[in-house]
Amino acid sequence: MYRSTVLLLLLAALVALARARPASSGLLTPTLSQVYETTDTIPLPNVGNLQVHDPNVVYWNDHYYLFKGGVHVLYYKAANMSGPWTQVGTVLDGDSIIHQGNRSRPWAPTTVERNGTFYCFYTLSTHGSQNSAIGVATSTKLDGSPWTDHGVMIRTGQGNGSDVWPFTISNAIDASFIRDNATGKAYLNYGSYWHDIWQIPLSDDWLSIESPEKPDAKQLTFIPNETFRPEEGSWMSYHDGYYYVWFSHGKCCSFDVRGFPARGDEYNIRVGRSRAVRGPFLDRDGKLLLDGGGTIVYASNHGLVYAPGGLGVLPGNSSTPDILYYHYLNTSIGFTDEQAQLGYNYLKYDNGWPVVLDGITIKSGAVTIARLPGWWSLMILSGMWTLIVVPVSVNMGDFPC
Ligand SMILES: *[C@@H]1O[C@H](CO)[C@@H](O)[C@H](O)[C@H]1NC(C)=O
Ligand SMILES: *[C@@H]1O[C@H](CO)[C@@H](O)[C@H](O)[C@H]1NC(C)=O
Ligand SMILES: *[C@@H]1O[C@H](CO)[C@@H](O)[C@H](O)[C@H]1NC(C)=O
Ligand SMILES: *[C@@H]1O[C@H](CO)[C@@H](O)[C@H](O)[C@H]1NC(C)=O
Ligand SMILES: *[C@@H]1O[C@H](CO)[C@@H](O)[C@H](O)[C@H]1NC(C)=O
Ligand SMILES: *[C@@H]1O[C@H](CO)[C@@H](O)[C@H](O)[C@H]1NC(C)=O
Ligand SMILES: *[C@@H]1O[C@H](CO)[C@@H](O)[C@H](O)[C@H]1NC(C)=O
Ligand SMILES: *[C@@H]1O[C@H](CO)[C@@H](O)[C@H](O)[C@H]1NC(C)=O
């Protein structure tokens, strides 16, 4: 306890010093610094030590398995969220059996497990196109052995089924998944810029939607009265009687090629909640997500984290809080899509609203800060190069589990 008190006092002093200096030092060029959010109210990520876009993590058998878009959907394994990650294999052993989008390079997988079977929902599309499909593959092992590709669940743009509403007006990308906590009924969520995010009931085998001719679709989010509706990458979680719909808002990628959007228009992570799995969902201000609502949970910050999104939430248990994980660009590393980094933070719930925590916490409820990862960057940004910095090691013994 003594040790951590001293450290916290030291850190508080450093943070106070750092804040006394403007955040834009000579480190950032004047042009670039104008596009960075410099808020320091949002904690920095715990570093995941993997380059990934749209990460998807499953905890199984005492290990973390991370799935990512790429040739045939790659997946990795680690003992903790900070890695090191070792590649286990790919979900598809060749191109997808679906003839849509880019068959060899699926995007944004979401994997769930039921009674020993893993279901990986994957997207086939190409950038800026509504000509997309969501498919599913299954396996009973996460050891690199081949999965079974069951092919298409939904299509938009063209192909069989794409003429059925709402596939006519939506975009079949970025699958996520939720079960009704009371009934176990499963739902597929999907969507992007084209009329934003939708939800459709799945059949009992989870390999197709329940009713392809009449999908019983519910719209979850929408930005009305606009032609540009940058909401995508949905996730749905359940916590203590609420369903949370999460999504990424803003410009996701190609910052190095197409330049920076206006400050705040880059990717950030938003949420709304409902007591019912099918909504309607409201944000913290009581605004409907169907009316453009969505509370920002994680955004660009400290001049270091840019355009976080592509998120998921790992459910916690009695000893470990929920984890929000996502990709972000580290402005001191670079802005290409390939340079996106895995980051994660523990969550607490403030009146039932998820809030990102600083550092690695051990106990939910009474929130214990075991580490303040922000101070490195604060010091760098404030130009305090000359101070000798010794990274704080986490003394787990200080914090009862
Ligand atoms: C994660 O696991 C690796 C390998 O076992 C270990 O070296 C590292 O300290 C662990 N990190 C955390 C944050 O637990
Ligand atoms: C599909 O993805 C593969 C692998 O990334 C790439 O080599 C190929 O050029 C892509 N095809 C199209 C049509 O974009
Ligand atoms: C789970 O799988 C086992 C083995 O395949 C099977 O015997 C059991 O009936 C399954 N349970 C449920 C609830 O489906
Ligand atoms: C088109 O989709 C419907 C509904 O999923 C399916 O029953 C039918 O077999 C499909 N037709 C073709 C040609 O794939
Ligand atoms: C948005 O559109 C809806 C329906 O068309 C309309 O009722 C509402 O007044 C519009 N809101 C604004 C702010 O323009
Ligand atoms: C959610 O489902 C679990 C298992 O069926 C049950 O124990 C729990 O009470 C449910 N929670 C709520 C809030 O309904
Ligand atoms: C909670 O989850 C963590 C991993 O996130 C695991 O190490 C721990 O054993 C779990 N505890 C319980 C009580 O299930
Ligand atoms: C950002 O990148 C720098 C340089 O590689 C590294 O020192 C720092 O830890 C990174 N921070 C985060 C939050 O990724």
Short mmCIF file of N, CA and C in Angstrom, two decimals, residues 5 14 27 59 75 127 146 169 186 213 276 309 346 393:
data_model
loop_
_atom_site.label_atom_id
_atom_site.label_comp_id
_atom_site.label_asym_id
_atom_site.label_seq_id
_atom_site.Cartn_x
_atom_site.Cartn_y
_atom_site.Cartn_z
N THR A 5 1.00 4.25 -2.81
CA THR A 5 0.69 5.63 -2.45
C THR A 5 1.78 6.56 -2.95
N LEU A 14 3.58 14.43 -11.70
CA LEU A 14 3.99 14.41 -13.10
C LEU A 14 2.85 14.85 -14.01
N LEU A 27 6.66 17.91 -31.19
CA LEU A 27 6.56 16.53 -31.66
C LEU A 27 5.62 16.40 -32.84
N TYR A 59 -12.54 -15.67 -25.33
CA TYR A 59 -11.80 -16.30 -24.22
C TYR A 59 -12.28 -17.73 -24.09
N TYR A 75 -6.24 -16.29 -37.27
CA TYR A 75 -6.49 -16.21 -35.84
C TYR A 75 -5.27 -16.57 -35.01
N HIS A 127 -14.14 -2.04 -50.48
CA HIS A 127 -14.33 -0.71 -49.88
C HIS A 127 -15.33 0.12 -50.65
N PRO A 146 -8.92 -27.49 -40.03
CA PRO A 146 -9.84 -26.79 -40.92
C PRO A 146 -11.24 -26.63 -40.35
N ILE A 169 -31.53 -1.84 -48.85
CA ILE A 169 -31.07 -0.50 -48.43
C ILE A 169 -29.91 -0.54 -47.44
N ALA A 186 -30.96 -16.30 -30.74
CA ALA A 186 -29.77 -15.64 -31.28
C ALA A 186 -30.13 -14.64 -32.39
N GLU A 213 -37.12 -14.84 -46.56
CA GLU A 213 -38.08 -14.10 -47.39
C GLU A 213 -38.68 -12.93 -46.62
N ALA A 276 -34.46 -4.40 -23.75
CA ALA A 276 -34.89 -5.44 -24.69
C ALA A 276 -33.83 -5.64 -25.77
N GLY A 309 -11.68 2.18 -32.98
CA GLY A 309 -12.95 1.59 -33.41
C GLY A 309 -12.79 0.11 -33.68
N TYR A 346 -10.34 -2.07 -19.31
CA TYR A 346 -11.41 -2.63 -18.49
C TYR A 346 -12.54 -1.61 -18.40
N SER A 393 5.98 -1.12 -12.16
CA SER A 393 5.56 -2.51 -12.27
C SER A 393 4.33 -2.71 -11.38
#
